[in-house]
Tab-separated table of C-alpha atoms and ligand atoms in Angstrom:
chain	number	residue	atom	x	y	z
A	1	UNK	CA	103.001	57.302	133.949
A	2	UNK	CA	104.329	55.338	130.978
A	3	UNK	CA	100.898	55.344	129.455
A	4	UNK	CA	100.614	59.045	129.909
A	5	UNK	CA	104.139	59.675	128.343
A	6	UNK	CA	103.211	57.514	125.241
A	7	UNK	CA	99.981	59.302	124.692
A	8	UNK	CA	101.821	62.607	124.905
A	9	UNK	CA	104.362	61.330	122.348
A	10	UNK	CA	101.589	60.050	120.104
A	11	UNK	CA	99.876	63.528	120.261
A	12	UNK	CA	102.977	65.480	119.467
A	13	UNK	CA	103.664	63.080	116.607
A	14	UNK	CA	100.135	63.850	115.302
A	15	UNK	CA	100.720	67.413	115.755
A	16	UNK	CA	103.845	67.524	113.921
A	17	UNK	CA	102.403	65.461	111.018
A	18	UNK	CA	99.579	68.004	110.825
A	19	UNK	CA	101.991	70.937	110.768
A	20	UNK	CA	103.924	69.235	107.920
A	21	UNK	CA	100.761	68.937	105.673
A	22	UNK	CA	100.529	71.451	102.649
A	23	UNK	CA	98.327	74.369	103.526
A	24	UNK	CA	95.678	73.403	100.905
A	25	UNK	CA	95.311	69.946	102.467
A	26	UNK	CA	94.867	71.564	105.989
A	27	UNK	CA	92.327	73.911	104.473
A	28	UNK	CA	90.351	71.038	102.863
A	29	UNK	CA	90.268	69.217	106.157
A	30	UNK	CA	89.160	72.329	107.906
A	31	UNK	CA	86.327	72.802	105.379
A	32	UNK	CA	85.156	69.181	105.637
A	33	UNK	CA	85.275	69.132	109.333
A	34	UNK	CA	83.492	72.432	109.541
A	35	UNK	CA	80.620	71.226	107.221
A	36	UNK	CA	80.212	68.019	109.099
A	37	UNK	CA	80.198	69.919	112.438
A	38	UNK	CA	77.590	72.317	111.072
A	39	UNK	CA	75.313	69.695	109.902
A	40	UNK	CA	75.540	67.775	113.162
A	41	UNK	CA	75.242	70.849	115.511
A	42	UNK	CA	72.649	72.815	113.444
A	43	UNK	CA	72.002	76.476	114.509
A	44	UNK	CA	74.131	75.792	117.576
A	45	UNK	CA	77.203	75.796	115.348
A	46	UNK	CA	77.060	79.541	115.317
A	47	UNK	CA	79.370	79.425	118.564
A	48	UNK	CA	82.153	78.504	116.085
A	49	UNK	CA	81.547	81.707	114.017
A	50	UNK	CA	84.044	83.848	116.028
A	51	UNK	CA	86.813	81.541	114.858
A	52	UNK	CA	85.903	82.435	111.225
A	53	UNK	CA	85.447	86.047	112.028
A	54	UNK	CA	88.906	86.215	113.415
A	55	UNK	CA	90.380	84.904	110.311
A	56	UNK	CA	88.127	87.297	108.190
A	57	UNK	CA	89.333	90.174	110.336
A	58	UNK	CA	92.902	89.203	109.705
A	59	UNK	CA	92.607	89.181	105.996
A	60	UNK	CA	90.464	92.265	105.875
A	61	UNK	CA	93.242	94.079	107.911
A	62	UNK	CA	95.571	93.185	105.000
A	63	UNK	CA	93.516	94.398	102.085
A	64	UNK	CA	94.089	98.141	101.961
A	65	UNK	CA	97.724	98.355	102.921
A	66	UNK	CA	98.526	95.346	100.654
A	67	UNK	CA	96.571	96.726	97.738
A	68	UNK	CA	98.109	100.196	98.045
A	69	UNK	CA	101.733	99.309	98.720
A	70	UNK	CA	101.854	96.454	96.137
A	71	UNK	CA	100.080	98.399	93.412
A	72	UNK	CA	102.359	101.444	93.758
A	73	UNK	CA	105.292	99.219	93.650
A	74	UNK	CA	103.972	97.345	90.630
A	75	UNK	CA	103.390	100.596	88.791
A	76	UNK	CA	106.790	102.047	89.542
A	77	UNK	CA	108.444	98.726	88.604
A	78	UNK	CA	106.894	98.829	85.146
A	79	UNK	CA	109.248	101.738	84.410
A	80	UNK	CA	107.603	102.917	81.292
A	81	UNK	CA	104.011	104.030	80.930
A	82	UNK	CA	103.461	102.178	77.539
A	83	UNK	CA	104.050	98.824	79.349
A	84	UNK	CA	101.512	99.831	81.995
A	85	UNK	CA	99.018	100.957	79.488
A	86	UNK	CA	99.308	97.827	77.556
A	87	UNK	CA	98.878	95.584	80.492
A	88	UNK	CA	95.932	97.626	81.776
A	89	UNK	CA	94.201	97.385	78.424
A	90	UNK	CA	94.906	93.669	78.116
A	91	UNK	CA	93.479	93.148	81.672
A	92	UNK	CA	90.273	95.086	81.011
A	93	UNK	CA	89.659	93.354	77.643
A	94	UNK	CA	90.340	89.947	78.987
A	95	UNK	CA	88.287	90.591	82.122
A	96	UNK	CA	85.271	91.761	80.075
A	97	UNK	CA	85.570	89.075	77.499
A	98	UNK	CA	85.692	86.169	79.961
A	99	UNK	CA	82.739	87.942	81.853
A	100	UNK	CA	80.763	87.754	78.649
A	101	UNK	CA	81.585	84.058	78.063
A	102	UNK	CA	80.565	83.289	81.646
A	103	UNK	CA	77.233	84.968	81.516
A	104	UNK	CA	76.367	83.336	78.230
A	105	UNK	CA	77.400	79.903	79.854
A	106	UNK	CA	75.022	80.794	82.807
A	107	UNK	CA	72.150	81.364	80.335
A	108	UNK	CA	72.739	78.157	78.520
A	109	UNK	CA	72.923	76.264	81.847
A	110	UNK	CA	69.830	78.078	83.135
A	111	UNK	CA	68.003	77.213	79.876
A	112	UNK	CA	68.769	73.498	79.851
A	113	UNK	CA	68.693	72.997	83.699
A	114	UNK	CA	65.320	74.957	83.905
A	115	UNK	CA	65.712	75.238	87.600
A	116	UNK	CA	62.488	77.316	88.075
A	117	UNK	CA	60.136	75.374	85.763
A	118	UNK	CA	56.955	74.324	87.575
A	119	UNK	CA	57.267	76.764	90.386
A	120	UNK	CA	54.313	78.946	89.319
A	121	UNK	CA	55.209	81.953	91.356
A	122	UNK	CA	53.033	85.203	91.033
A	123	UNK	CA	54.659	88.590	91.207
A	124	UNK	CA	53.008	91.009	93.716
A	125	UNK	CA	54.460	94.231	92.687
A	126	UNK	CA	54.754	95.510	89.110
A	127	UNK	CA	57.202	98.093	89.862
A	128	UNK	CA	60.769	97.060	90.061
A	129	UNK	CA	63.068	98.716	92.479
A	130	UNK	CA	66.490	99.387	91.376
A	131	UNK	CA	68.829	99.546	94.352
A	132	UNK	CA	72.043	99.189	92.372
A	133	UNK	CA	73.977	102.276	91.300
A	134	UNK	CA	74.078	103.273	87.701
A	135	UNK	CA	77.156	102.625	85.442
A	136	UNK	CA	77.978	106.379	85.168
A	137	UNK	CA	77.678	106.833	88.966
A	138	UNK	CA	80.094	103.808	89.312
A	139	UNK	CA	82.577	105.345	86.927
A	140	UNK	CA	82.529	108.765	88.460
A	141	UNK	CA	82.845	107.421	92.001
A	142	UNK	CA	86.052	105.615	91.038
A	143	UNK	CA	88.092	108.785	91.715
A	144	UNK	CA	88.185	109.379	95.413
A	145	UNK	CA	87.567	112.939	96.781
A	146	UNK	CA	89.588	111.887	99.764
A	147	UNK	CA	92.041	108.967	99.369
A	148	UNK	CA	92.410	108.501	103.074
A	149	UNK	CA	88.671	108.230	103.480
A	150	UNK	CA	88.748	105.717	100.668
A	151	UNK	CA	91.250	103.591	102.558
A	152	UNK	CA	89.542	103.888	105.891
A	153	UNK	CA	86.141	102.762	104.293
A	154	UNK	CA	88.028	99.988	102.472
A	155	UNK	CA	86.882	101.220	99.086
A	156	UNK	CA	89.223	99.134	96.856
A	157	UNK	CA	88.329	100.667	93.486
A	158	UNK	CA	89.103	104.154	94.692
A	159	UNK	CA	92.253	102.860	96.478
A	160	UNK	CA	93.417	101.399	93.141
A	161	UNK	CA	92.833	104.652	91.260
A	162	UNK	CA	94.737	106.595	93.912
A	163	UNK	CA	97.608	104.040	94.098
A	164	UNK	CA	98.009	104.034	90.276
A	165	UNK	CA	98.075	107.780	90.208
A	166	UNK	CA	100.769	107.788	93.060
A	167	UNK	CA	102.717	105.093	91.215
A	168	UNK	CA	102.669	107.152	87.874
A	169	UNK	CA	103.855	110.367	89.718
A	170	UNK	CA	106.691	108.390	91.466
A	171	UNK	CA	107.833	107.150	88.127
A	172	UNK	CA	107.641	110.547	86.473
A	173	UNK	CA	109.530	112.226	89.402
A	174	UNK	CA	112.413	109.736	89.213
A	175	UNK	CA	115.275	110.551	91.835
A	176	UNK	CA	113.212	112.969	93.873
A	177	UNK	CA	110.610	110.371	94.722
A	178	UNK	CA	113.104	107.541	95.480
A	179	UNK	CA	112.737	107.704	99.390
A	180	UNK	CA	109.026	107.405	99.218
A	181	UNK	CA	109.226	104.556	96.585
A	182	UNK	CA	111.678	102.657	98.968
A	183	UNK	CA	109.174	103.049	101.920
A	184	UNK	CA	106.333	101.728	99.987
A	185	UNK	CA	108.253	98.919	98.582
A	186	UNK	CA	109.396	97.943	101.994
A	187	UNK	CA	105.711	98.337	103.112
A	188	UNK	CA	104.660	95.859	100.433
A	189	UNK	CA	107.346	93.277	101.620
A	190	UNK	CA	105.959	93.580	105.191
A	191	UNK	CA	102.357	92.954	103.869
A	192	UNK	CA	103.528	89.946	101.958
A	193	UNK	CA	105.075	88.428	105.197
A	194	UNK	CA	101.982	89.295	107.165
A	195	UNK	CA	99.895	87.584	104.551
A	196	UNK	CA	101.689	84.220	105.091
A	197	UNK	CA	101.202	84.451	108.787
A	198	UNK	CA	97.485	85.142	108.406
A	199	UNK	CA	97.178	82.404	105.879
A	200	UNK	CA	98.558	79.702	108.368
A	201	UNK	CA	95.485	80.446	110.356
A	202	UNK	CA	93.220	79.713	107.369
A	203	UNK	CA	92.320	76.061	108.104
A	204	UNK	CA	90.856	76.932	111.571
A	205	UNK	CA	89.149	80.065	110.380
A	206	UNK	CA	87.610	78.158	107.480
A	207	UNK	CA	86.497	75.424	109.917
A	208	UNK	CA	84.473	78.019	111.925
A	209	UNK	CA	82.996	79.590	108.866
A	210	UNK	CA	82.022	76.360	107.164
A	211	UNK	CA	80.423	75.117	110.523
A	212	UNK	CA	78.452	78.292	110.762
A	213	UNK	CA	77.217	78.240	107.093
A	214	UNK	CA	76.149	74.498	107.196
A	215	UNK	CA	74.603	74.910	110.771
A	216	UNK	CA	72.609	77.960	109.892
A	217	UNK	CA	71.251	76.900	106.506
A	218	UNK	CA	70.631	73.133	107.103
A	219	UNK	CA	69.167	70.873	104.602
A	220	UNK	CA	65.546	72.182	104.944
A	221	UNK	CA	66.490	75.488	103.273
A	222	UNK	CA	68.637	73.922	100.705
A	223	UNK	CA	66.592	71.136	99.320
A	224	UNK	CA	63.682	73.062	97.531
A	225	UNK	CA	66.302	75.301	95.759
A	226	UNK	CA	68.744	72.374	95.113
A	227	UNK	CA	68.291	72.761	91.323
A	228	UNK	CA	69.457	76.373	91.206
A	229	UNK	CA	72.427	75.452	93.482
A	230	UNK	CA	73.117	72.489	91.210
A	231	UNK	CA	72.940	74.557	88.018
A	232	UNK	CA	75.292	77.269	89.620
A	233	UNK	CA	77.780	74.625	90.772
A	234	UNK	CA	77.750	72.709	87.495
A	235	UNK	CA	78.256	75.962	85.535
A	236	UNK	CA	81.077	77.035	87.837
A	237	UNK	CA	82.879	73.727	87.535
A	238	UNK	CA	82.381	73.737	83.726
A	239	UNK	CA	83.661	77.359	83.274
A	240	UNK	CA	86.657	76.745	85.462
A	241	UNK	CA	87.804	73.323	84.535
A	242	UNK	CA	86.435	73.460	80.940
A	243	UNK	CA	86.470	77.079	79.726
A	244	UNK	CA	89.534	78.200	81.533
A	245	UNK	CA	91.418	75.005	80.728
A	246	UNK	CA	90.744	75.536	76.944
A	247	UNK	CA	91.943	79.238	77.208
A	248	UNK	CA	95.091	78.237	79.045
A	249	UNK	CA	95.787	75.451	76.526
A	250	UNK	CA	95.315	77.804	73.675
A	251	UNK	CA	98.154	79.854	75.150
A	252	UNK	CA	100.336	76.699	75.542
A	253	UNK	CA	99.919	76.514	79.323
A	254	UNK	CA	99.063	73.271	81.231
A	255	UNK	CA	95.710	73.461	83.120
A	256	UNK	CA	97.016	70.942	85.609
A	257	UNK	CA	99.886	73.216	86.740
A	258	UNK	CA	97.390	76.153	86.975
A	259	UNK	CA	94.850	74.374	89.061
A	260	UNK	CA	97.369	72.916	91.501
A	261	UNK	CA	98.864	76.374	91.956
A	262	UNK	CA	95.607	78.162	92.588
A	263	UNK	CA	94.087	75.747	95.139
A	264	UNK	CA	94.877	77.725	98.305
A	265	UNK	CA	93.226	80.816	96.781
A	266	UNK	CA	90.241	78.921	95.658
A	267	UNK	CA	89.586	77.459	99.083
A	268	UNK	CA	89.978	80.860	100.721
A	269	UNK	CA	87.564	82.382	98.142
A	270	UNK	CA	85.077	79.530	98.567
A	271	UNK	CA	85.027	79.917	102.373
A	272	UNK	CA	85.142	83.611	102.672
A	273	UNK	CA	82.814	84.557	99.611
A	274	UNK	CA	84.962	87.604	98.985
A	275	UNK	CA	87.279	88.288	96.180
A	276	UNK	CA	88.967	91.202	98.093
A	277	UNK	CA	89.343	88.946	101.058
A	278	UNK	CA	90.965	86.254	99.051
A	279	UNK	CA	93.286	88.865	97.309
A	280	UNK	CA	96.233	88.282	99.704
A	281	UNK	CA	95.973	84.542	98.987
A	282	UNK	CA	95.669	85.020	95.150
A	283	UNK	CA	98.706	87.216	95.147
A	284	UNK	CA	100.605	84.635	97.107
A	285	UNK	CA	99.601	81.745	94.871
A	286	UNK	CA	100.111	83.761	91.511
A	287	UNK	CA	103.539	84.820	92.493
A	288	UNK	CA	105.042	81.946	94.496
A	289	UNK	CA	103.306	78.980	92.982
A	290	UNK	CA	102.603	79.896	89.321
A	291	UNK	CA	105.687	82.133	88.959
A	292	UNK	CA	104.006	85.354	87.753
A	293	UNK	CA	106.252	88.433	88.405
A	294	UNK	CA	105.497	90.361	91.491
A	295	UNK	CA	104.882	93.519	89.630
A	296	UNK	CA	102.462	92.111	87.254
A	297	UNK	CA	100.563	90.348	90.096
A	298	UNK	CA	100.339	93.543	92.105
A	299	UNK	CA	98.877	95.416	89.213
A	300	UNK	CA	96.563	92.810	87.540
A	301	UNK	CA	95.112	90.976	90.668
A	302	UNK	CA	93.835	93.956	92.644
A	303	UNK	CA	92.147	95.129	89.538
A	304	UNK	CA	90.707	91.662	88.901
A	305	UNK	CA	89.399	91.409	92.455
A	306	UNK	CA	87.244	94.403	91.959
A	307	UNK	CA	86.562	94.514	88.246
A	308	UNK	CA	86.590	90.848	87.193
A	309	UNK	CA	83.404	88.845	88.372
A	310	UNK	CA	83.111	85.802	85.991
A	311	UNK	CA	81.424	83.748	88.645
A	312	UNK	CA	79.057	86.433	89.443
A	313	UNK	CA	78.076	86.873	85.807
A	314	UNK	CA	77.401	83.123	85.454
A	315	UNK	CA	75.250	83.235	88.555
A	316	UNK	CA	73.379	86.114	87.296
A	317	UNK	CA	72.587	84.322	84.024
A	318	UNK	CA	71.337	81.253	85.748
A	319	UNK	CA	69.324	83.293	88.330
A	320	UNK	CA	67.622	85.628	85.686
A	321	UNK	CA	66.421	82.421	83.823
A	322	UNK	CA	65.403	80.720	87.051
A	323	UNK	CA	63.249	83.774	88.008
A	324	UNK	CA	61.769	84.098	84.622
A	325	UNK	CA	60.757	80.338	84.703
A	326	UNK	CA	59.515	80.491	88.338
A	327	UNK	CA	57.319	83.497	87.479
A	328	UNK	CA	56.359	82.079	84.014
A	329	UNK	CA	57.787	85.012	81.923
A	330	UNK	CA	59.026	84.377	78.465
A	331	UNK	CA	62.231	86.206	77.610
A	332	UNK	CA	62.878	87.330	73.972
A	333	UNK	CA	66.208	87.041	72.144
A	334	UNK	CA	66.843	90.734	72.825
A	335	UNK	CA	66.400	90.117	76.470
A	336	UNK	CA	69.149	87.550	76.530
A	337	UNK	CA	71.462	90.103	74.743
A	338	UNK	CA	70.528	92.794	77.310
A	339	UNK	CA	71.179	90.427	80.135
A	340	UNK	CA	74.661	89.627	78.716
A	341	UNK	CA	75.441	93.320	78.241
A	342	UNK	CA	74.199	94.593	81.568
A	343	UNK	CA	75.704	91.654	83.493
A	344	UNK	CA	79.123	92.097	81.944
A	345	UNK	CA	79.186	95.723	82.865
A	346	UNK	CA	77.543	95.294	86.315
A	347	UNK	CA	80.510	93.090	87.210
A	348	UNK	CA	82.654	96.276	87.190
A	349	UNK	CA	80.449	97.840	89.844
A	350	UNK	CA	80.228	94.647	91.955
A	351	UNK	CA	82.378	94.918	95.088
A	352	UNK	CA	84.430	91.905	95.957
A	353	UNK	CA	82.570	91.353	99.268
A	354	UNK	CA	79.931	88.710	100.280
A	355	UNK	CA	76.487	89.259	98.857
A	356	UNK	CA	77.334	92.090	96.365
A	357	UNK	CA	76.230	89.993	93.531
A	358	UNK	CA	72.866	89.696	94.885
A	359	UNK	CA	72.374	93.424	94.738
A	360	UNK	CA	73.641	93.581	91.160
A	361	UNK	CA	71.281	90.859	90.267
A	362	UNK	CA	68.447	93.361	90.851
A	363	UNK	CA	70.122	95.659	88.202
A	364	UNK	CA	70.013	92.708	85.674
A	365	UNK	CA	66.405	91.807	86.534
A	366	UNK	CA	65.363	95.456	86.212
A	367	UNK	CA	67.093	95.670	82.777
A	368	UNK	CA	64.629	93.061	81.293
A	369	UNK	CA	61.622	93.780	83.597
A	370	UNK	CA	61.858	90.651	85.726
A	371	UNK	CA	60.103	90.769	89.121
A	372	UNK	CA	62.180	91.748	92.245
A	373	UNK	CA	60.538	89.024	94.293
A	374	UNK	CA	62.881	86.825	92.502
A	375	UNK	CA	65.708	88.406	94.536
A	376	UNK	CA	64.021	87.364	97.862
A	377	UNK	CA	63.906	83.689	96.520
A	378	UNK	CA	67.615	83.791	95.772
A	379	UNK	CA	68.478	85.589	98.974
A	380	UNK	CA	67.648	82.410	101.069
A	381	UNK	CA	70.414	80.434	99.483
A	382	UNK	CA	72.708	83.342	98.370
A	383	UNK	CA	75.661	82.411	100.653
A	384	UNK	CA	75.857	78.881	99.093
A	385	UNK	CA	75.796	80.323	95.674
A	386	UNK	CA	78.206	83.047	96.640
A	387	UNK	CA	80.788	80.549	97.670
A	388	UNK	CA	80.862	78.939	94.240
A	389	UNK	CA	80.760	82.245	92.317
A	390	UNK	CA	83.561	83.863	94.317
A	391	UNK	CA	85.755	80.841	93.788
A	392	UNK	CA	85.216	81.312	90.006
A	393	UNK	CA	85.767	85.109	90.236
A	394	UNK	CA	89.186	84.566	91.931
A	395	UNK	CA	90.287	81.640	89.623
A	396	UNK	CA	89.326	84.055	86.709
A	397	UNK	CA	91.430	86.905	88.126
A	398	UNK	CA	94.458	84.587	88.386
A	399	UNK	CA	93.839	82.961	85.000
A	400	UNK	CA	93.913	86.408	83.334
A	401	UNK	CA	97.090	87.339	85.235
A	402	UNK	CA	98.694	84.088	83.979
A	403	UNK	CA	97.712	84.757	80.350
A	404	UNK	CA	99.100	88.379	80.604
A	405	UNK	CA	102.252	87.038	82.406
A	406	UNK	CA	102.910	84.562	79.628
A	407	UNK	CA	102.194	87.157	76.873
A	408	UNK	CA	104.620	89.702	78.574
A	409	UNK	CA	107.401	87.255	79.256
A	410	UNK	CA	106.648	87.787	83.058
A	411	UNK	CA	105.901	84.045	83.768
A	412	UNK	CA	108.534	81.745	85.252
A	413	UNK	CA	107.664	78.607	83.183
A	414	UNK	CA	109.740	76.256	85.539
A	415	UNK	CA	107.847	77.504	88.614
A	416	UNK	CA	104.537	77.145	86.769
A	417	UNK	CA	105.168	73.635	85.736
A	418	UNK	CA	106.136	72.650	89.197
A	419	UNK	CA	103.196	74.593	90.795
A	420	UNK	CA	101.867	73.289	94.038
A	421	UNK	CA	104.920	70.997	94.548
A	422	UNK	CA	106.950	73.766	96.231
A	423	UNK	CA	106.970	77.313	96.913
A	424	UNK	CA	109.646	78.679	94.524
A	425	UNK	CA	109.762	82.368	95.410
A	426	UNK	CA	111.693	82.694	92.157
A	427	UNK	CA	109.226	84.812	90.417
A	428	UNK	CA	110.902	87.850	89.050
A	429	UNK	CA	110.300	91.080	90.803
A	430	UNK	CA	110.858	93.624	88.059
A	431	UNK	CA	109.044	93.860	84.972
A	432	UNK	CA	109.873	95.359	81.446
B	1	LIG	N1	81.193	87.610	96.772
B	1	LIG	C1	81.639	87.935	95.469
B	1	LIG	C2	83.084	88.247	95.393
B	1	LIG	O1	83.637	88.794	96.335
B	1	LIG	C3	80.852	89.090	94.911
B	1	LIG	C4	79.419	88.595	94.541
B	1	LIG	O2	78.633	88.664	95.582
B	1	LIG	O3	78.977	88.080	93.641
B	1	LIG	O4	83.690	88.003	94.485
């Protein structure tokens, strides 16, 4: 009996110690345990996938109401349309500029790593199939014919456009629209609270997802393409910890504080491979850990989750060169310029969901006449690459929000400096 009681005490001690750990530590433990379990169990690890699916469903459940309510609140909090216009312009310019830097880095890494050299592949089909939508189609489709359908379908870009339009109308109407504004603001608060609840399940969901990925890919699939995986991972690390650090330092911000503050969002992005899925976590980190004002976060981050794809751009650079090398095709200087241009713009049309970048890769390949078979090669390991590129995408979104926050005086510097140590919640709510 005594033995039983002491073992119960020991267990409850362990449990409360586990509970007291910071979320990012728990997520890291979940990730490592999941990978280990997956490699040990092999394909049998699929039984753990429902745990991951449960978590994924939880965050997907949040996306549409969270984006809509927080974006409308963000727009109405900006009070004057000139602030909003300036923030929107800054976001788009920074997202496109960092995208162009990312793809250029991807090309340089692809050139020096030469992951496809010596593969001697032969293209079967001459005709390239372009499955990706054109730029014009993407732009026209941004305005929803039916906003409810856009929300039901989870179309984030259309939901953003509708939310911005509703926000502007509420601001223009003033008093008359106040009741609706209050309802939506309260809705946003509810969604933030729900986000924290879903996030506390992250370590277990991520355990299930990692076990499934490791178990279903196994080392046999990963080894032959290890060089491409290595190139994408090295490029991602260089871009985040080198490129972003330099940009932050140029703005007088400490990279250390930034990277401590974004860790939760990065781990969620890495394990879910979805920028949209990681959006609740990015908003939580940006506001509570980095001290960016709520209204700015709710405007810049949903936009970033759909428009900004730095990691995807980098991956497309590496993969385009990998495919060119594998099929023995020489690219001219003009081809590199075309790749940079197409890939930067393709990012706008890439949805923040798993695997979207692979479809956009076909657009980039078509633009310079590279064979579509290359996509099949990459598809085998795409999930592994997707984890890294999504992590960069999300980090880039938050980095741009931080830069704009600093520029607009919407960054709580004390909170930023102590990022990761405590959840301040002191981020200001109203902008302007
Ligand atoms: N999975 C990526 C994201 O959600 C998009 C991609 O496939 O590149 O950010």
